[in-house]
Amino acid sequence: MEIVAPLAEQYAANHSTPISSVLQQLAQYTTATHPKAHMLSGSVQGQFLSLLSKLLQPTTILEVGTFTGFSALCLAQGLQANGSLHTIELRQEDATTAQKYFDVAANKNIYLHIGNAIDIIPTLTQTWDMVFLDADKVNYINYYELILPQLKSGGCILADNVLFHGEVLNENITGKNAKAIHAFNQHVMADARVQCTLLTIRDGLMLIRKK
Ligand SMILES: C[S@@+](CC[C@H](N)C(=O)[O-])C[C@H]1O[C@@H](n2cnc3c(N)ncnc32)[C@H](O)[C@@H]1O
């Protein structure tokens, strides 16, 4: 189920600054070649990630779930010149596509890690200004708890798909991903260390600021 009505999504796209030509190429390539192209953030959400990153001007960004690199390139647009973005992808094939487009964009501040985020996150010793959670939903709470101690005070986490195609709105939530997302939303909501707002952009984005 689409949460945002297609007409509203189209109107939003028509009234948001267009994404860059490299991002358009990457979105077109992914849509034409990838069986799971629906996992792309899309142009409105991509613009939002870019804009938020430019507002926050982060020095360090962590992304969990690179896919073909679309959201990483959006987030990198607000990175400080001396900053770094670390992004983690489980699947080699998607990581290869992402690296190709990071090279096309000539972005030397993006560090791509290939493997399981649960193993890789503890090896990264940075403190983070901005984090984008967009990998396997069943591990969202685990990722959050691993990352929050390394998030700077005033830093933010964005978590994608927090409405999970509307499944979290059901009285009886049945699917394992929807259950995990609902548990994550409740976990964050009850956490006194943070302030959060659930944004109804695309499939739902939870914006979390560490106090
Ligand atoms: C929804 S897609 C990410 C989309 C991307 N952020 C974008 O907006 O273009 C989720 C990605 O997370 C990856 N993934 C799933 N489980 C993972 C794990 N345990 N560690 C690292 N990556 C994982 C998947 O292979 C997939 O490419």
PDB file of C-alpha atoms and ligand atoms in Angstrom:
ATOM      1  CA  MET A   1       0.000   0.000   0.000  1.00  0.00           C
ATOM      2  CA  GLU A   2       1.223   3.474  -0.939  1.00  0.00           C
ATOM      3  CA  ILE A   3       0.901   5.767   2.074  1.00  0.00           C
ATOM      4  CA  VAL A   4       1.142   9.001   0.086  1.00  0.00           C
ATOM      5  CA  ALA A   5      -1.443   9.252  -2.699  1.00  0.00           C
ATOM      6  CA  PRO A   6       0.326   9.008  -6.103  1.00  0.00           C
ATOM      7  CA  LEU A   7      -1.083  12.403  -7.153  1.00  0.00           C
ATOM      8  CA  ALA A   8       0.295  14.036  -3.987  1.00  0.00           C
ATOM      9  CA  GLU A   9       3.673  12.296  -4.516  1.00  0.00           C
ATOM     10  CA  GLN A  10       3.766  13.610  -8.101  1.00  0.00           C
ATOM     11  CA  TYR A  11       2.780  17.110  -6.981  1.00  0.00           C
ATOM     12  CA  ALA A  12       5.532  17.005  -4.323  1.00  0.00           C
ATOM     13  CA  ALA A  13       8.075  15.884  -6.958  1.00  0.00           C
ATOM     14  CA  ASN A  14       6.957  18.702  -9.281  1.00  0.00           C
ATOM     15  CA  HIS A  15       7.440  21.253  -6.511  1.00  0.00           C
ATOM     16  CA  SER A  16      10.791  20.073  -5.120  1.00  0.00           C
ATOM     17  CA  THR A  17      14.182  21.055  -6.556  1.00  0.00           C
ATOM     18  CA  PRO A  18      15.130  18.356  -9.105  1.00  0.00           C
ATOM     19  CA  ILE A  19      17.841  15.849  -8.186  1.00  0.00           C
ATOM     20  CA  SER A  20      21.230  16.110  -9.921  1.00  0.00           C
ATOM     21  CA  SER A  21      21.865  14.487 -13.307  1.00  0.00           C
ATOM     22  CA  VAL A  22      24.093  11.774 -11.760  1.00  0.00           C
ATOM     23  CA  LEU A  23      21.290  10.894  -9.348  1.00  0.00           C
ATOM     24  CA  GLN A  24      18.794  10.830 -12.224  1.00  0.00           C
ATOM     25  CA  GLN A  25      21.079   8.494 -14.186  1.00  0.00           C
ATOM     26  CA  LEU A  26      21.514   6.222 -11.154  1.00  0.00           C
ATOM     27  CA  ALA A  27      17.758   6.111 -10.477  1.00  0.00           C
ATOM     28  CA  GLN A  28      17.057   5.308 -14.152  1.00  0.00           C
ATOM     29  CA  TYR A  29      19.763   2.610 -14.238  1.00  0.00           C
ATOM     30  CA  THR A  30      18.491   1.006 -11.022  1.00  0.00           C
ATOM     31  CA  THR A  31      14.870   1.112 -12.186  1.00  0.00           C
ATOM     32  CA  ALA A  32      15.754  -0.430 -15.548  1.00  0.00           C
ATOM     33  CA  THR A  33      18.038  -3.192 -14.253  1.00  0.00           C
ATOM     34  CA  HIS A  34      17.293  -4.055 -10.611  1.00  0.00           C
ATOM     35  CA  PRO A  35      14.468  -6.447  -9.626  1.00  0.00           C
ATOM     36  CA  LYS A  36      14.153  -4.609  -6.288  1.00  0.00           C
ATOM     37  CA  ALA A  37      14.295  -1.062  -7.652  1.00  0.00           C
ATOM     38  CA  HIS A  38      11.415  -0.071  -5.333  1.00  0.00           C
ATOM     39  CA  MET A  39      14.049   0.059  -2.548  1.00  0.00           C
ATOM     40  CA  LEU A  40      15.412   3.334  -3.974  1.00  0.00           C
ATOM     41  CA  SER A  41      14.676   6.373  -1.822  1.00  0.00           C
ATOM     42  CA  GLY A  42      13.185   8.211  -4.825  1.00  0.00           C
ATOM     43  CA  SER A  43      13.456  11.845  -5.857  1.00  0.00           C
ATOM     44  CA  VAL A  44      11.366  13.594  -3.150  1.00  0.00           C
ATOM     45  CA  GLN A  45      12.960  11.670  -0.287  1.00  0.00           C
ATOM     46  CA  GLY A  46      16.372  12.029  -1.945  1.00  0.00           C
ATOM     47  CA  GLN A  47      15.902  15.800  -2.086  1.00  0.00           C
ATOM     48  CA  PHE A  48      14.859  15.787   1.570  1.00  0.00           C
ATOM     49  CA  LEU A  49      18.001  13.835   2.582  1.00  0.00           C
ATOM     50  CA  SER A  50      20.147  16.256   0.608  1.00  0.00           C
ATOM     51  CA  LEU A  51      18.441  19.328   2.070  1.00  0.00           C
ATOM     52  CA  LEU A  52      18.608  18.045   5.657  1.00  0.00           C
ATOM     53  CA  SER A  53      22.273  17.197   5.220  1.00  0.00           C
ATOM     54  CA  LYS A  54      22.944  20.713   3.889  1.00  0.00           C
ATOM     55  CA  LEU A  55      21.133  22.182   6.901  1.00  0.00           C
ATOM     56  CA  LEU A  56      23.099  20.039   9.378  1.00  0.00           C
ATOM     57  CA  GLN A  57      26.448  20.363   7.520  1.00  0.00           C
ATOM     58  CA  PRO A  58      27.747  17.104   9.022  1.00  0.00           C
ATOM     59  CA  THR A  59      31.396  16.113   9.220  1.00  0.00           C
ATOM     60  CA  THR A  60      30.558  12.440   9.700  1.00  0.00           C
ATOM     61  CA  ILE A  61      27.672  10.481   8.206  1.00  0.00           C
ATOM     62  CA  LEU A  62      26.878   6.775   8.595  1.00  0.00           C
ATOM     63  CA  GLU A  63      24.469   4.986   6.274  1.00  0.00           C
ATOM     64  CA  VAL A  64      23.262   1.441   6.954  1.00  0.00           C
ATOM     65  CA  GLY A  65      21.971  -0.064   3.674  1.00  0.00           C
ATOM     66  CA  THR A  66      23.681   1.443   0.607  1.00  0.00           C
ATOM     67  CA  PHE A  67      21.788  -0.461  -2.126  1.00  0.00           C
ATOM     68  CA  THR A  68      22.925   1.173  -5.416  1.00  0.00           C
ATOM     69  CA  GLY A  69      24.201   4.336  -3.715  1.00  0.00           C
ATOM     70  CA  PHE A  70      21.344   6.780  -4.368  1.00  0.00           C
ATOM     71  CA  SER A  71      20.735   7.933  -0.783  1.00  0.00           C
ATOM     72  CA  ALA A  72      24.486   8.028  -0.003  1.00  0.00           C
ATOM     73  CA  LEU A  73      25.012  10.478  -2.869  1.00  0.00           C
ATOM     74  CA  CYS A  74      22.080  12.601  -1.630  1.00  0.00           C
ATOM     75  CA  LEU A  75      23.394  12.648   1.943  1.00  0.00           C
ATOM     76  CA  ALA A  76      26.938  13.440   0.780  1.00  0.00           C
ATOM     77  CA  GLN A  77      25.736  16.715  -0.750  1.00  0.00           C
ATOM     78  CA  GLY A  78      25.746  18.400   2.683  1.00  0.00           C
ATOM     79  CA  LEU A  79      29.002  16.886   3.909  1.00  0.00           C
ATOM     80  CA  GLN A  80      31.768  19.267   5.018  1.00  0.00           C
ATOM     81  CA  ALA A  81      34.702  19.384   2.563  1.00  0.00           C
ATOM     82  CA  ASN A  82      36.903  17.486   5.032  1.00  0.00           C
ATOM     83  CA  GLY A  83      34.074  15.166   6.076  1.00  0.00           C
ATOM     84  CA  SER A  84      33.446  11.486   5.447  1.00  0.00           C
ATOM     85  CA  LEU A  85      30.417   9.340   4.754  1.00  0.00           C
ATOM     86  CA  HIS A  86      30.602   5.640   5.633  1.00  0.00           C
ATOM     87  CA  THR A  87      28.005   3.391   4.042  1.00  0.00           C
ATOM     88  CA  ILE A  88      27.467  -0.338   4.578  1.00  0.00           C
ATOM     89  CA  GLU A  89      26.040  -2.825   2.056  1.00  0.00           C
ATOM     90  CA  LEU A  90      25.650  -6.588   2.421  1.00  0.00           C
ATOM     91  CA  ARG A  91      25.352  -7.473  -1.274  1.00  0.00           C
ATOM     92  CA  GLN A  92      28.486  -7.298  -3.417  1.00  0.00           C
ATOM     93  CA  GLU A  93      26.570  -6.683  -6.646  1.00  0.00           C
ATOM     94  CA  ASP A  94      24.753  -3.617  -5.301  1.00  0.00           C
ATOM     95  CA  ALA A  95      27.959  -2.345  -3.716  1.00  0.00           C
ATOM     96  CA  THR A  96      29.692  -2.591  -7.112  1.00  0.00           C
ATOM     97  CA  THR A  97      26.967  -0.449  -8.722  1.00  0.00           C
ATOM     98  CA  ALA A  98      27.154   2.045  -5.841  1.00  0.00           C
ATOM     99  CA  GLN A  99      30.942   2.361  -6.125  1.00  0.00           C
ATOM    100  CA  LYS A 100      30.609   2.918  -9.876  1.00  0.00           C
ATOM    101  CA  TYR A 101      28.283   5.869  -9.295  1.00  0.00           C
ATOM    102  CA  PHE A 102      30.385   7.262  -6.410  1.00  0.00           C
ATOM    103  CA  ASP A 103      33.229   7.324  -8.947  1.00  0.00           C
ATOM    104  CA  VAL A 104      31.016   8.953 -11.626  1.00  0.00           C
ATOM    105  CA  ALA A 105      30.099  11.647  -9.083  1.00  0.00           C
ATOM    106  CA  ALA A 106      33.846  11.964  -8.314  1.00  0.00           C
ATOM    107  CA  ASN A 107      33.049  11.813  -4.618  1.00  0.00           C
ATOM    108  CA  LYS A 108      36.194  10.868  -2.691  1.00  0.00           C
ATOM    109  CA  ASN A 109      34.611  11.311   0.750  1.00  0.00           C
ATOM    110  CA  ILE A 110      32.432   8.205   0.575  1.00  0.00           C
ATOM    111  CA  TYR A 111      33.771   4.993   2.147  1.00  0.00           C
ATOM    112  CA  LEU A 112      31.870   1.874   1.141  1.00  0.00           C
ATOM    113  CA  HIS A 113      31.988  -1.143   3.487  1.00  0.00           C
ATOM    114  CA  ILE A 114      30.805  -4.490   2.160  1.00  0.00           C
ATOM    115  CA  GLY A 115      29.416  -6.973   4.674  1.00  0.00           C
ATOM    116  CA  ASN A 116      26.914  -7.337   7.474  1.00  0.00           C
ATOM    117  CA  ALA A 117      26.222  -4.026   9.226  1.00  0.00           C
ATOM    118  CA  ILE A 118      25.877  -5.778  12.594  1.00  0.00           C
ATOM    119  CA  ASP A 119      29.553  -6.807  12.332  1.00  0.00           C
ATOM    120  CA  ILE A 120      30.830  -3.626  10.663  1.00  0.00           C
ATOM    121  CA  ILE A 121      29.234  -0.906  12.832  1.00  0.00           C
ATOM    122  CA  PRO A 122      31.221  -1.851  15.981  1.00  0.00           C
ATOM    123  CA  THR A 123      34.485  -1.602  13.984  1.00  0.00           C
ATOM    124  CA  LEU A 124      33.814   2.068  13.093  1.00  0.00           C
ATOM    125  CA  THR A 125      35.195   4.282  15.842  1.00  0.00           C
ATOM    126  CA  GLN A 126      33.931   7.668  14.610  1.00  0.00           C
ATOM    127  CA  THR A 127      31.337   9.736  16.396  1.00  0.00           C
ATOM    128  CA  TRP A 128      28.475  10.550  14.024  1.00  0.00           C
ATOM    129  CA  ASP A 129      26.687  13.792  13.162  1.00  0.00           C
ATOM    130  CA  MET A 130      24.083  12.127  10.965  1.00  0.00           C
ATOM    131  CA  VAL A 131      22.931   8.537  10.426  1.00  0.00           C
ATOM    132  CA  PHE A 132      20.564   7.010   7.867  1.00  0.00           C
ATOM    133  CA  LEU A 133      19.107   3.610   8.801  1.00  0.00           C
ATOM    134  CA  ASP A 134      17.786   1.775   5.739  1.00  0.00           C
ATOM    135  CA  ALA A 135      18.797  -1.906   5.918  1.00  0.00           C
ATOM    136  CA  ASP A 136      17.048  -5.026   7.271  1.00  0.00           C
ATOM    137  CA  LYS A 137      14.097  -3.932   9.381  1.00  0.00           C
ATOM    138  CA  VAL A 138      14.405  -6.743  11.963  1.00  0.00           C
ATOM    139  CA  ASN A 139      17.693  -5.232  13.119  1.00  0.00           C
ATOM    140  CA  TYR A 140      16.614  -1.571  13.419  1.00  0.00           C
ATOM    141  CA  ILE A 141      16.590  -1.638  17.242  1.00  0.00           C
ATOM    142  CA  ASN A 142      19.992  -3.386  17.267  1.00  0.00           C
ATOM    143  CA  TYR A 143      21.456  -0.788  14.864  1.00  0.00           C
ATOM    144  CA  TYR A 144      19.938   2.053  16.907  1.00  0.00           C
ATOM    145  CA  GLU A 145      21.397   0.767  20.169  1.00  0.00           C
ATOM    146  CA  LEU A 146      24.824   0.174  18.586  1.00  0.00           C
ATOM    147  CA  ILE A 147      24.881   3.634  17.005  1.00  0.00           C
ATOM    148  CA  LEU A 148      23.288   5.910  19.625  1.00  0.00           C
ATOM    149  CA  PRO A 149      26.336   5.942  21.971  1.00  0.00           C
ATOM    150  CA  GLN A 150      28.465   7.011  18.972  1.00  0.00           C
ATOM    151  CA  LEU A 151      26.009   9.733  17.890  1.00  0.00           C
ATOM    152  CA  LYS A 152      27.053  13.238  18.913  1.00  0.00           C
ATOM    153  CA  SER A 153      24.751  15.204  21.159  1.00  0.00           C
ATOM    154  CA  GLY A 154      22.586  17.241  18.747  1.00  0.00           C
ATOM    155  CA  GLY A 155      23.251  14.672  15.992  1.00  0.00           C
ATOM    156  CA  CYS A 156      20.397  12.956  14.213  1.00  0.00           C
ATOM    157  CA  ILE A 157      19.315   9.549  12.990  1.00  0.00           C
ATOM    158  CA  LEU A 158      16.845   9.155  10.148  1.00  0.00           C
ATOM    159  CA  ALA A 159      15.181   5.754   9.867  1.00  0.00           C
ATOM    160  CA  ASP A 160      13.384   4.790   6.662  1.00  0.00           C
ATOM    161  CA  ASN A 161      10.207   2.749   6.064  1.00  0.00           C
ATOM    162  CA  VAL A 162       8.803   3.369   9.539  1.00  0.00           C
ATOM    163  CA  LEU A 163       5.232   3.078   8.196  1.00  0.00           C
ATOM    164  CA  PHE A 164       6.161  -0.139   6.398  1.00  0.00           C
ATOM    165  CA  HIS A 165       3.706   0.201   3.498  1.00  0.00           C
ATOM    166  CA  GLY A 166       0.952   0.964   5.999  1.00  0.00           C
ATOM    167  CA  GLU A 167       1.243  -2.444   7.729  1.00  0.00           C
ATOM    168  CA  VAL A 168       2.060  -0.826  11.093  1.00  0.00           C
ATOM    169  CA  LEU A 169      -1.353   0.873  10.988  1.00  0.00           C
ATOM    170  CA  ASN A 170      -3.203  -2.456  11.241  1.00  0.00           C
ATOM    171  CA  GLU A 171      -4.743  -3.388  14.585  1.00  0.00           C
ATOM    172  CA  ASN A 172      -3.125  -6.813  14.293  1.00  0.00           C
ATOM    173  CA  ILE A 173       0.359  -6.453  12.852  1.00  0.00           C
ATOM    174  CA  THR A 174       1.336  -9.812  11.376  1.00  0.00           C
ATOM    175  CA  GLY A 175       4.461  -9.569   9.144  1.00  0.00           C
ATOM    176  CA  LYS A 176       7.858  -9.905  10.846  1.00  0.00           C
ATOM    177  CA  ASN A 177       9.213  -6.699   9.268  1.00  0.00           C
ATOM    178  CA  ALA A 178       6.143  -4.659  10.191  1.00  0.00           C
ATOM    179  CA  LYS A 179       6.306  -6.037  13.748  1.00  0.00           C
ATOM    180  CA  ALA A 180       9.996  -5.097  13.969  1.00  0.00           C
ATOM    181  CA  ILE A 181       9.316  -1.593  12.657  1.00  0.00           C
ATOM    182  CA  HIS A 182       6.436  -1.071  15.093  1.00  0.00           C
ATOM    183  CA  ALA A 183       8.688  -2.231  17.951  1.00  0.00           C
ATOM    184  CA  PHE A 184      11.382   0.178  16.743  1.00  0.00           C
ATOM    185  CA  ASN A 185       8.941   3.116  16.622  1.00  0.00           C
ATOM    186  CA  GLN A 186       7.773   2.350  20.166  1.00  0.00           C
ATOM    187  CA  HIS A 187      11.357   1.882  21.367  1.00  0.00           C
ATOM    188  CA  VAL A 188      12.445   5.293  20.029  1.00  0.00           C
ATOM    189  CA  MET A 189       9.288   7.003  21.262  1.00  0.00           C
ATOM    190  CA  ALA A 190       9.959   5.745  24.810  1.00  0.00           C
ATOM    191  CA  ASP A 191      13.657   6.665  24.781  1.00  0.00           C
ATOM    192  CA  ALA A 192      14.322   9.724  26.990  1.00  0.00           C
ATOM    193  CA  ARG A 193      17.761  10.207  25.379  1.00  0.00           C
ATOM    194  CA  VAL A 194      16.188  11.460  22.153  1.00  0.00           C
ATOM    195  CA  GLN A 195      13.489  13.652  20.613  1.00  0.00           C
ATOM    196  CA  CYS A 196      11.689  12.224  17.567  1.00  0.00           C
ATOM    197  CA  THR A 197       9.119  13.037  14.898  1.00  0.00           C
ATOM    198  CA  LEU A 198       7.631  10.482  12.516  1.00  0.00           C
ATOM    199  CA  LEU A 199       7.405  12.165   9.108  1.00  0.00           C
ATOM    200  CA  THR A 200       4.877  10.829   6.595  1.00  0.00           C
ATOM    201  CA  ILE A 201       7.265  11.243   3.664  1.00  0.00           C
ATOM    202  CA  ARG A 202       7.067   8.322   1.210  1.00  0.00           C
ATOM    203  CA  ASP A 203       7.060   5.135   3.378  1.00  0.00           C
ATOM    204  CA  GLY A 204       7.637   7.083   6.615  1.00  0.00           C
ATOM    205  CA  LEU A 205      10.846   8.596   7.945  1.00  0.00           C
ATOM    206  CA  MET A 206      11.592   8.752  11.676  1.00  0.00           C
ATOM    207  CA  LEU A 207      13.698  11.824  12.465  1.00  0.00           C
ATOM    208  CA  ILE A 208      15.514  11.393  15.770  1.00  0.00           C
ATOM    209  CA  ARG A 209      17.731  13.962  17.512  1.00  0.00           C
ATOM    210  CA  LYS A 210      19.999  12.953  20.382  1.00  0.00           C
ATOM    211  CA  LYS A 211      19.667  15.323  23.355  1.00  0.00           C
TER     212      LYS A 211
HETATM  213  C1  LIG B   1      16.082  -0.364   1.153  1.00  0.00           C
HETATM  214  S1  LIG B   1      17.641  -0.800   0.532  1.00  0.00           S
HETATM  215  C2  LIG B   1      18.580   0.680   0.759  1.00  0.00           C
HETATM  216  C3  LIG B   1      18.193   1.763  -0.191  1.00  0.00           C
HETATM  217  C4  LIG B   1      19.159   2.933  -0.235  1.00  0.00           C
HETATM  218  N1  LIG B   1      19.424   3.457   1.087  1.00  0.00           N
HETATM  219  C5  LIG B   1      18.558   4.016  -1.118  1.00  0.00           C
HETATM  220  O1  LIG B   1      17.775   4.815  -0.600  1.00  0.00           O
HETATM  221  O2  LIG B   1      18.846   4.029  -2.313  1.00  0.00           O
HETATM  222  C6  LIG B   1      18.296  -1.827   1.817  1.00  0.00           C
HETATM  223  C7  LIG B   1      19.687  -2.323   1.554  1.00  0.00           C
HETATM  224  O3  LIG B   1      20.198  -2.849   2.778  1.00  0.00           O
HETATM  225  C8  LIG B   1      20.989  -3.968   2.478  1.00  0.00           C
HETATM  226  N2  LIG B   1      21.079  -4.813   3.682  1.00  0.00           N
HETATM  227  C9  LIG B   1      20.144  -5.653   4.180  1.00  0.00           C
HETATM  228  N3  LIG B   1      20.593  -6.246   5.292  1.00  0.00           N
HETATM  229  C10 LIG B   1      21.827  -5.751   5.528  1.00  0.00           C
HETATM  230  C11 LIG B   1      22.812  -5.991   6.525  1.00  0.00           C
HETATM  231  N4  LIG B   1      22.589  -6.850   7.518  1.00  0.00           N
HETATM  232  N5  LIG B   1      23.978  -5.326   6.449  1.00  0.00           N
HETATM  233  C12 LIG B   1      24.206  -4.433   5.424  1.00  0.00           C
HETATM  234  N6  LIG B   1      23.319  -4.178   4.446  1.00  0.00           N
HETATM  235  C13 LIG B   1      22.145  -4.831   4.494  1.00  0.00           C
HETATM  236  C14 LIG B   1      20.264  -4.639   1.333  1.00  0.00           C
HETATM  237  O4  LIG B   1      21.130  -5.498   0.616  1.00  0.00           O
HETATM  238  C15 LIG B   1      19.762  -3.441   0.523  1.00  0.00           C
HETATM  239  O5  LIG B   1      20.652  -3.109  -0.515  1.00  0.00           O
END
